[in-house]
Amino acid sequence: MKFKKEIEKLNNTLSNIDDSNLIEKQHQKGKLGARERISLILDENSFTELDAFIESRFSSLDLDKKRFLGDSVITGFGKINGRTVYLYSQDFSKMGGSLGEMHGKKITKIIELGRKTGCPVIGIIDSGGARIQEGVSSLDGYASIFRSMVKASGVVPQISIMVGPSAGGACYAPGLSDFIFMTEGISQMYITGPEVIKRVTGEDVTFEGLGGATVHSTKSGCAHFVYENEQDCFNGVKNLFSYIPQNNTEDSIVNQESSEEVKNDNILEIIPEEQEKGYDIKAIIKEVFDDDTFFEVHAKFAINVVVGFARLNGSVVGIVGNQPKSMAGVLDIDSSDKIARFVRFCDAFNIPLINLVDTPGYLPGTNQEYQGIIRHGAKVLYAYAEATVPKISLILRKAFGGAYIALASRDLGYDCVIAWPCAQIAVMGAEQAVKIIFKKQLLESKNPAKLEKEKIQEIKDGFLDPFCAAKLGQIDMIIDPRETRSVLIRSLESLATKREGLITRKHGSMPL
Ligand code: HXC
């Protein structure tokens, strides 16, 4: 055989890359090996490895004794459901998956390749952060990754899968991703660990209590999806892929599995007649969109709004809905951030947006004002006003004040505004409005309670209903709720060819 010796050398080297003892160490920690993870997320036999022979150039401290081929990260490309992705998988069993100069170079190369070829980039993260022994070169490795991620932002989807620690500045690779998937029990993200926190603030906290999956999916909002184990987490990523395009030049996925079936028989039962009563917006989503296609994002964070992907007659859409059963569906700081982030992702990747509006407005109170509801709420306005994808707003019940402007006003740029006949559109609810505009009359009245009641009714009857807005051309259609699905399908189809150019500028100055 030609080149026998050389081929033998190659095979010997390759067979020494993986060490079953180290993989066993991972298993003992309740985690999979870096290569096992790749094989679980990619289509069978589709992985091609790059840079398998890269090693650290450093020998400082004890590094010369710890050098590994591949430098504790496996990188390459493969397929998910037949679509090419670039990915890296950090190997905690080797130097804690810590990121040194060459490890960083490998990841940067993957992100750059993903951007140039228009393919999504996936990071499987299990790392002790910057490799201490490589000093500033480790930090520069991160800098290079972050810069390439920012360049790829809005060009290709970037996904981080957390399956181990992500300590210190390492959190900013997931932080700069479009979606973060976390796995319960084994993944933690934190800027400074429990020991430093104890020294600096005296606080006692565990790794899990500081940056575990529950914390990031419910409190900080950093994690978009949480799964019980790694296999489920990888399946979740594959599911997400069925909703998102490869890159910003592709149209969103249209009519994948068309299902024009008429539904909506139960829709009238869902919304209570009493304006103040809550209901589950997800019940409306279930009635209107294709069966079992709603894929919720940020399901446990800021639950007063619901965002996620679904299919409507087979076409992928992004849904933003107020959740009336949680805080009446108000917009507050966290829900504003949640909406703005989702809207910008959908707009960057050409996914049409459908709003389901039922909200009394932005949440009042000193807490919200002090934390900056003005700048957070402004992000929602900015994101929608800037978005050029088809934007449809359906007003189900209340659309008051700033929340109407943000979620339903034609003049903010909605292409199609639809209302149910029970919709109420106004600067504020009738009860609050009467207290302001009839303040004097109520003070002077002999029977203020009666007068107040009459005026509230007067406003409700003649001022709030959707016909007032429809007369001004601000509402395109008032529809029987049972027709919602078919009207949305037709409206979406009519907007499918929408093209709107961007203003020439370096970039806007979003109120971040
Ligand atoms: C070098 C590291 C390392 C690191 C872990 N290891 N982190 N080596 N640099 N940052 C090595 C350990 O020495 C050990 O090597 C092996 O990885 C496994 O680590 P253990 O500590 O035994 O594992 P475990 O008990 O599971 O604890 C995991 C851990 C802990 C919680 C992540 O290792 C830890 O706290 N590491 C440091 C985290 C951190 O502070 N990172 C730097 C943050 S600053 P041996 O040879 O014994 O097996 C930062 C700045 C980046 O990241 C800025 C970018 C902008």
XYZ file of C-alpha atoms and ligand atoms in Angstrom:
567
model
C 0.000 0.000 0.000
C 1.259 3.463 -0.862
C 2.004 5.851 2.045
C 1.480 2.998 4.494
C 3.683 4.536 7.188
C 2.171 7.992 6.871
C -1.398 6.688 6.981
C -0.517 4.547 10.008
C 0.901 7.617 11.743
C -2.302 9.536 11.014
C -4.507 6.747 12.322
C -2.382 6.272 15.436
C -2.512 9.965 16.193
C -6.253 10.105 15.672
C -6.854 7.062 17.851
C -4.983 8.745 20.704
C -7.134 11.882 20.677
C -9.828 10.421 22.872
C -9.073 8.871 26.234
C -11.774 6.580 27.585
C -10.646 7.289 31.184
C -11.320 10.972 30.704
C -14.726 10.304 29.118
C -15.503 8.097 32.135
C -14.602 11.052 34.396
C -17.241 13.117 32.573
C -19.816 10.336 32.990
C -19.074 10.232 36.718
C -20.036 13.903 36.871
C -23.374 13.012 35.244
C -22.283 14.529 31.928
C -21.684 13.230 28.422
C -18.361 13.437 26.617
C -17.733 16.279 24.141
C -17.782 13.941 21.135
C -20.848 12.036 22.378
C -22.692 15.341 22.461
C -21.799 16.093 18.861
C -23.050 12.700 17.718
C -26.338 13.215 19.578
C -27.078 16.604 18.078
C -26.011 15.983 14.473
C -27.507 13.705 11.833
C -25.821 10.295 11.866
C -22.253 10.234 10.471
C -22.485 13.828 9.291
C -19.679 15.308 11.411
C -16.417 16.461 9.865
C -13.793 17.537 12.371
C -11.443 20.475 11.814
C -8.211 21.342 13.603
C -7.995 18.042 15.483
C -4.211 18.392 15.747
C -4.066 21.845 17.260
C -2.210 22.076 20.578
C -1.474 24.773 23.096
C 1.821 26.590 22.421
C 2.315 27.411 26.094
C 4.409 25.645 28.717
C 4.004 28.096 31.574
C 3.245 26.774 35.056
C 2.443 23.082 34.567
C 0.998 23.336 31.053
C 3.653 21.262 29.318
C 2.393 18.253 31.304
C -1.209 18.910 30.355
C -1.052 19.411 26.595
C -3.828 17.667 24.619
C -4.406 17.258 20.895
C -7.315 19.446 19.891
C -6.706 21.733 22.897
C -9.859 20.726 24.844
C -12.406 21.681 22.215
C -13.741 19.701 19.254
C -14.744 21.814 16.262
C -16.168 21.143 12.823
C -19.313 21.015 10.752
C -22.173 18.595 10.225
C -25.888 18.463 9.530
C -29.056 18.884 11.540
C -32.107 17.612 9.658
C -30.021 17.792 6.490
C -28.928 21.423 7.011
C -25.277 22.319 7.506
C -24.230 23.817 10.846
C -20.845 24.741 12.277
C -20.257 23.766 15.864
C -17.806 23.433 18.724
C -17.970 21.241 21.792
C -15.768 22.045 24.781
C -14.173 19.075 26.524
C -14.243 19.578 30.292
C -12.309 16.334 30.822
C -9.203 18.076 29.458
C -8.022 21.024 31.576
C -11.618 21.725 32.531
C -12.437 22.730 28.939
C -10.571 25.929 29.754
C -10.063 28.370 26.905
C -6.507 29.191 25.900
C -5.098 30.877 22.810
C -5.451 27.939 20.369
C -8.778 26.767 21.802
C -10.037 30.307 21.191
C -8.647 30.356 17.628
C -10.493 27.124 16.823
C -13.815 28.547 17.989
C -13.297 31.858 16.192
C -12.600 29.973 12.956
C -15.890 28.069 13.321
C -17.906 31.255 13.862
C -16.229 32.956 10.895
C -16.925 29.933 8.672
C -20.548 29.886 9.807
C -20.915 33.578 8.968
C -19.198 33.358 5.575
C -21.139 30.280 4.461
C -24.477 31.405 5.909
C -24.790 28.443 8.272
C -25.923 28.521 11.922
C -23.289 28.238 14.644
C -23.741 26.077 17.734
C -21.542 26.179 20.835
C -21.707 23.267 23.294
C -20.292 24.848 26.414
C -18.662 23.018 29.330
C -15.722 25.095 30.518
C -13.880 26.540 33.506
C -13.433 29.765 31.499
C -10.203 31.543 30.602
C -7.219 29.185 30.976
C -5.338 30.686 33.861
C -1.916 29.443 32.729
C -2.160 31.200 29.338
C -2.875 34.573 30.912
C -3.614 37.414 28.541
C -3.665 35.058 25.524
C -6.755 33.351 27.001
C -8.454 36.684 27.461
C -7.598 37.670 23.882
C -9.005 34.322 22.744
C -12.346 35.337 24.209
C -12.085 38.811 22.700
C -11.666 37.307 19.267
C -14.652 34.966 19.778
C -16.873 37.820 20.969
C -15.916 40.007 17.999
C -16.668 37.259 15.510
C -19.998 36.561 17.253
C -20.984 40.199 16.969
C -20.040 40.167 13.266
C -22.183 37.055 12.769
C -25.121 38.499 14.722
C -28.153 38.887 12.489
C -26.360 37.017 9.677
C -26.668 33.449 10.994
C -28.478 32.121 14.060
C -26.096 31.499 16.974
C -27.044 29.004 19.658
C -25.338 28.135 22.943
C -26.018 24.835 24.658
C -24.981 24.872 28.295
C -23.973 21.436 29.570
C -21.477 22.335 32.282
C -20.004 25.375 33.973
C -19.508 28.631 32.133
C -17.509 30.745 34.503
C -16.447 34.381 34.401
C -16.218 36.212 31.116
C -16.952 32.906 29.401
C -20.623 33.681 30.027
C -20.493 36.286 27.319
C -20.267 33.759 24.484
C -23.701 32.456 25.492
C -24.635 36.027 26.388
C -24.008 37.097 22.791
C -25.927 34.155 21.304
C -29.471 34.358 19.956
C -30.658 31.461 22.104
C -29.299 29.813 25.238
C -30.319 26.255 26.071
C -29.581 25.058 29.625
C -29.627 21.567 31.113
C -30.917 21.128 34.652
C -28.444 20.119 37.332
C -25.242 20.241 35.259
C -25.066 23.737 33.767
C -24.242 26.963 35.540
C -23.376 30.448 34.269
C -21.962 33.144 36.523
C -19.637 36.117 36.280
C -17.980 35.406 39.649
C -18.204 32.130 41.546
C -19.533 31.525 45.080
C -16.099 31.853 46.723
C -15.453 35.333 45.376
C -19.011 36.378 46.219
C -18.518 35.172 49.804
C -15.301 37.197 50.086
C -16.684 40.361 48.513
C -20.265 40.528 49.765
C -20.395 37.902 52.530
C -23.240 36.165 50.701
C -23.501 32.370 50.858
C -24.697 30.850 47.615
C -24.264 27.532 45.805
C -23.242 27.216 42.135
C -26.774 26.107 41.305
C -28.419 28.874 43.339
C -26.144 31.417 41.690
C -26.345 30.460 38.042
C -28.235 27.198 37.550
C -30.876 26.536 34.938
C -33.763 27.527 37.221
C -32.192 30.875 38.091
C -31.482 31.788 34.482
C -34.800 30.598 33.086
C -37.000 32.261 35.715
C -35.141 35.212 37.270
C -32.378 36.560 35.045
C -33.992 35.645 31.722
C -30.570 34.674 30.323
C -31.719 31.151 29.396
C -34.380 30.779 26.717
C -34.939 27.032 27.049
C -34.371 24.536 29.862
C -34.394 20.763 29.605
C -34.076 17.985 32.153
C -31.186 16.187 30.483
C -28.714 16.570 27.640
C -30.576 14.381 25.149
C -33.786 16.415 25.599
C -31.766 19.603 25.306
C -30.290 18.509 21.951
C -33.761 17.512 20.744
C -34.949 20.990 21.738
C -32.241 22.549 19.563
C -33.295 20.355 16.622
C -36.879 21.442 17.160
C -35.855 25.106 17.106
C -34.111 24.444 13.805
C -37.422 23.461 12.229
C -38.589 27.076 12.729
C -35.564 29.156 11.794
C -33.862 29.739 8.437
C -30.154 29.151 7.796
C -29.320 32.837 7.537
C -30.645 36.354 7.018
C -30.910 36.032 3.236
C -33.293 33.069 3.342
C -37.028 33.552 3.549
C -38.742 32.106 6.566
C -40.009 28.552 6.262
C -43.289 28.615 4.332
C -46.012 26.019 3.965
C -43.890 23.209 5.295
C -46.876 21.039 6.142
C -49.903 22.909 5.006
C -52.992 22.463 7.158
C -55.784 24.781 6.187
C -58.276 23.079 8.485
C -60.907 25.352 9.978
C -60.847 25.499 13.768
C -62.010 28.203 16.160
C -65.235 26.532 17.301
C -64.143 26.837 20.921
C -62.639 30.271 20.675
C -65.687 32.106 22.024
C -65.532 30.016 25.184
C -62.016 31.102 26.088
C -62.378 34.827 26.780
C -64.573 35.628 29.799
C -67.252 38.293 29.329
C -66.033 40.117 32.439
C -63.300 42.498 31.328
C -61.292 42.054 34.497
C -61.110 38.261 34.364
C -57.981 36.557 33.137
C -57.674 33.622 30.740
C -54.853 31.681 29.170
C -53.584 33.210 25.931
C -52.078 29.826 25.085
C -55.618 28.470 24.728
C -56.178 31.067 21.969
C -52.851 30.151 20.344
C -53.922 26.498 20.376
C -57.203 27.341 18.651
C -55.746 29.624 16.009
C -52.377 28.179 14.953
C -51.579 24.759 13.461
C -51.933 21.887 15.934
C -49.044 21.315 18.326
C -46.733 23.737 16.553
C -46.296 26.378 19.245
C -42.675 26.376 20.414
C -42.442 28.751 23.324
C -39.328 30.830 23.985
C -38.590 32.077 27.526
C -41.505 29.992 28.836
C -40.744 30.650 32.504
C -39.445 34.209 32.364
C -41.682 37.313 32.383
C -44.734 35.118 32.043
C -47.090 38.079 31.677
C -46.218 37.899 27.999
C -45.845 34.822 25.832
C -43.473 34.678 22.864
C -42.580 31.828 20.547
C -42.678 30.320 17.096
C -45.619 28.500 15.539
C -46.960 27.537 12.134
C -49.987 29.045 10.507
C -51.173 27.021 7.550
C -47.669 25.575 7.488
C -45.805 28.912 7.494
C -43.553 29.830 10.396
C -44.494 32.948 12.360
C -43.304 34.600 15.561
C -46.083 35.124 18.103
C -46.108 37.799 20.800
C -49.108 37.631 23.111
C -50.062 39.295 26.366
C -50.890 36.704 28.999
C -54.052 37.979 30.768
C -53.854 35.307 33.452
C -50.559 36.717 34.723
C -50.610 40.339 35.959
C -53.415 40.986 33.452
C -50.845 40.816 30.645
C -49.188 44.148 31.493
C -45.932 45.212 29.933
C -43.199 45.594 32.538
C -39.421 45.742 32.378
C -38.743 42.036 31.935
C -41.569 41.427 29.486
C -40.429 44.450 27.439
C -36.933 42.995 27.181
C -38.385 39.608 26.316
C -40.538 41.011 23.501
C -37.882 43.328 22.061
C -35.298 40.569 21.884
C -37.701 38.158 20.195
C -38.959 40.728 17.698
C -35.429 41.637 16.663
C -34.520 37.982 16.122
C -37.617 37.417 13.987
C -36.966 40.563 11.985
C -33.300 39.703 11.407
C -34.280 36.260 10.085
C -37.362 37.234 8.067
C -39.959 35.609 10.315
C -43.354 37.421 10.182
C -44.789 38.603 13.477
C -48.305 38.181 14.825
C -49.331 39.976 18.025
C -52.231 38.841 20.213
C -53.060 41.914 22.228
C -54.910 42.055 25.532
C -53.190 44.383 27.961
C -54.092 47.267 30.259
C -50.747 48.922 29.398
C -47.326 49.420 30.960
C -47.081 48.533 34.658
C -47.201 51.606 36.937
C -45.202 51.993 40.169
C -41.988 53.331 41.647
C -40.274 49.985 41.375
C -40.734 49.934 37.611
C -39.911 53.619 37.175
C -36.729 53.380 39.271
C -35.562 50.295 37.362
C -36.062 52.120 34.081
C -39.384 51.065 32.538
C -38.981 54.053 30.212
C -35.802 52.751 28.601
C -36.901 49.105 28.700
C -40.366 49.899 27.330
C -38.731 51.981 24.611
C -36.982 48.841 23.367
C -40.360 47.352 22.418
C -41.281 50.482 20.448
C -37.893 50.546 18.784
C -37.895 46.876 17.853
C -41.351 46.947 16.264
C -40.911 50.315 14.551
C -37.649 49.129 13.038
C -38.863 45.667 11.983
C -39.583 45.291 8.269
C -41.052 41.765 8.288
C -44.847 41.441 7.902
C -46.408 42.616 11.166
C -49.974 41.695 12.043
C -51.694 42.769 15.232
C -54.897 41.190 16.524
C -56.597 43.044 19.369
C -58.563 40.533 21.407
C -59.733 42.678 24.286
C -57.876 45.565 25.950
C -55.349 47.677 24.066
C -54.700 50.682 26.255
C -52.172 53.486 26.251
C -48.533 52.889 25.412
C -49.141 49.177 25.064
C -51.628 49.842 22.223
C -49.029 52.014 20.515
C -46.317 49.388 20.917
C -48.332 46.325 20.011
C -51.072 47.490 17.665
C -50.786 50.994 16.228
C -50.804 51.223 12.432
C -48.718 54.326 12.790
C -45.927 52.379 14.462
C -45.790 50.301 11.300
C -48.218 47.398 11.638
C -49.259 46.186 8.193
C -52.556 44.775 9.287
C -54.539 45.538 12.458
C -57.497 43.306 13.231
C -59.883 43.578 16.190
C -62.467 41.372 17.735
C -65.799 43.181 18.367
C -65.177 42.988 22.149
C -61.904 44.920 21.775
C -61.407 48.111 23.774
C -58.976 50.694 22.496
C -58.237 53.868 24.435
C -55.672 55.987 26.187
C -56.673 54.211 29.399
C -59.503 52.132 30.894
C -62.924 53.800 31.382
C -62.623 53.730 35.201
C -59.370 55.696 35.269
C -60.471 58.015 32.449
C -63.628 59.106 34.314
C -61.600 60.013 37.410
C -59.451 62.353 35.327
C -61.781 64.002 32.827
C -64.838 64.251 35.147
C -62.833 65.081 38.288
C -64.586 68.435 38.843
C -68.079 67.114 38.096
C -67.562 64.200 40.481
C -66.405 66.548 43.257
C -69.419 68.803 42.757
C -71.980 66.017 42.323
C -74.509 65.169 45.026
C -74.334 61.525 43.984
C -70.775 60.994 42.697
C -71.028 57.187 42.738
C -74.033 57.261 40.392
C -72.433 59.850 38.134
C -69.209 57.876 38.002
C -71.050 54.706 37.012
C -72.982 56.520 34.285
C -69.893 58.145 32.841
C -67.954 54.861 32.840
C -70.782 53.240 30.890
C -70.949 56.237 28.537
C -67.247 55.886 27.749
C -67.478 52.117 27.340
C -70.476 52.376 25.008
C -69.385 55.185 22.782
C -65.665 55.571 23.031
C -63.759 52.345 23.621
C -65.161 49.992 21.074
C -63.133 49.110 17.971
C -65.563 50.867 15.603
C -64.198 54.261 16.762
C -60.691 53.254 15.696
C -62.028 51.542 12.541
C -63.761 54.814 11.518
C -60.366 56.478 11.561
C -58.835 53.711 9.459
C -56.645 52.536 12.334
C -58.228 49.088 12.382
C -58.417 47.238 9.076
C -60.977 44.630 10.061
C -63.353 43.863 12.884
C -64.016 40.151 12.742
C -66.089 37.421 14.317
C -63.587 35.697 16.646
C -64.479 32.359 15.076
C -62.973 33.580 11.802
C -59.625 34.414 13.377
C -57.640 31.543 11.908
C -58.822 32.003 8.339
C -58.428 35.807 8.461
C -54.878 35.491 9.810
C -53.979 32.900 7.149
C -55.242 35.182 4.384
C -53.597 38.285 5.837
C -50.274 36.494 6.230
C -50.450 35.241 2.644
C -51.197 38.726 1.361
C -48.130 40.091 3.140
C -45.758 37.309 2.121
C -44.207 39.438 -0.619
C -43.788 42.528 1.566
C -40.533 44.348 0.859
C -39.443 47.367 2.827
C -36.023 48.950 2.479
C -33.832 50.090 5.347
C -32.731 53.641 6.042
C -29.113 54.237 5.089
C -27.173 54.828 8.284
C -24.393 53.180 10.241
C -26.891 51.831 12.765
C -29.614 53.236 14.942
C -29.095 54.070 18.583
C -31.434 51.628 20.275
C -32.258 52.466 23.906
C -30.380 49.452 25.319
C -7.140 26.316 33.891
C -8.795 25.061 34.832
C -9.670 26.162 34.835
C -9.174 27.395 34.316
C -10.710 24.484 35.655
N -9.491 24.051 35.356
N -10.858 25.786 35.360
N -7.551 25.137 34.360
N -7.917 27.426 33.852
N -9.947 28.482 34.252
C -8.938 22.707 35.528
C -8.699 22.337 36.972
O -7.433 22.818 37.381
C -8.762 20.841 36.903
O -7.539 20.375 36.378
C -9.816 20.572 35.849
O -9.906 21.779 35.092
C -11.172 20.288 36.447
O -11.501 21.329 37.360
P -12.112 21.037 38.807
O -11.999 22.284 39.572
O -11.480 19.822 39.376
O -13.637 20.697 38.445
P -14.934 21.008 39.306
O -14.726 20.620 40.727
O -16.051 20.360 38.558
O -15.130 22.567 39.277
C -15.431 23.251 38.056
C -15.262 24.778 38.219
C -13.854 25.070 38.780
C -16.326 25.274 39.166
C -15.484 25.392 36.864
O -12.864 24.366 37.993
C -13.533 26.519 38.766
O -13.991 27.269 39.595
N -12.691 26.903 37.778
C -12.292 28.278 37.631
C -13.435 29.109 37.121
C -13.000 30.516 36.820
O -12.908 31.323 37.750
N -12.561 30.735 35.588
C -11.889 31.932 35.130
C -12.915 33.038 35.154
S -12.304 34.520 34.602
P -6.880 18.979 36.806
O -5.583 18.970 36.097
O -6.769 19.023 38.276
O -7.845 17.920 36.333
C -12.590 34.467 32.991
C -12.198 35.694 32.283
C -12.599 35.597 30.853
O -13.117 33.575 32.447
C -12.794 36.927 30.366
C -13.302 36.907 28.980
C -13.813 38.241 28.614
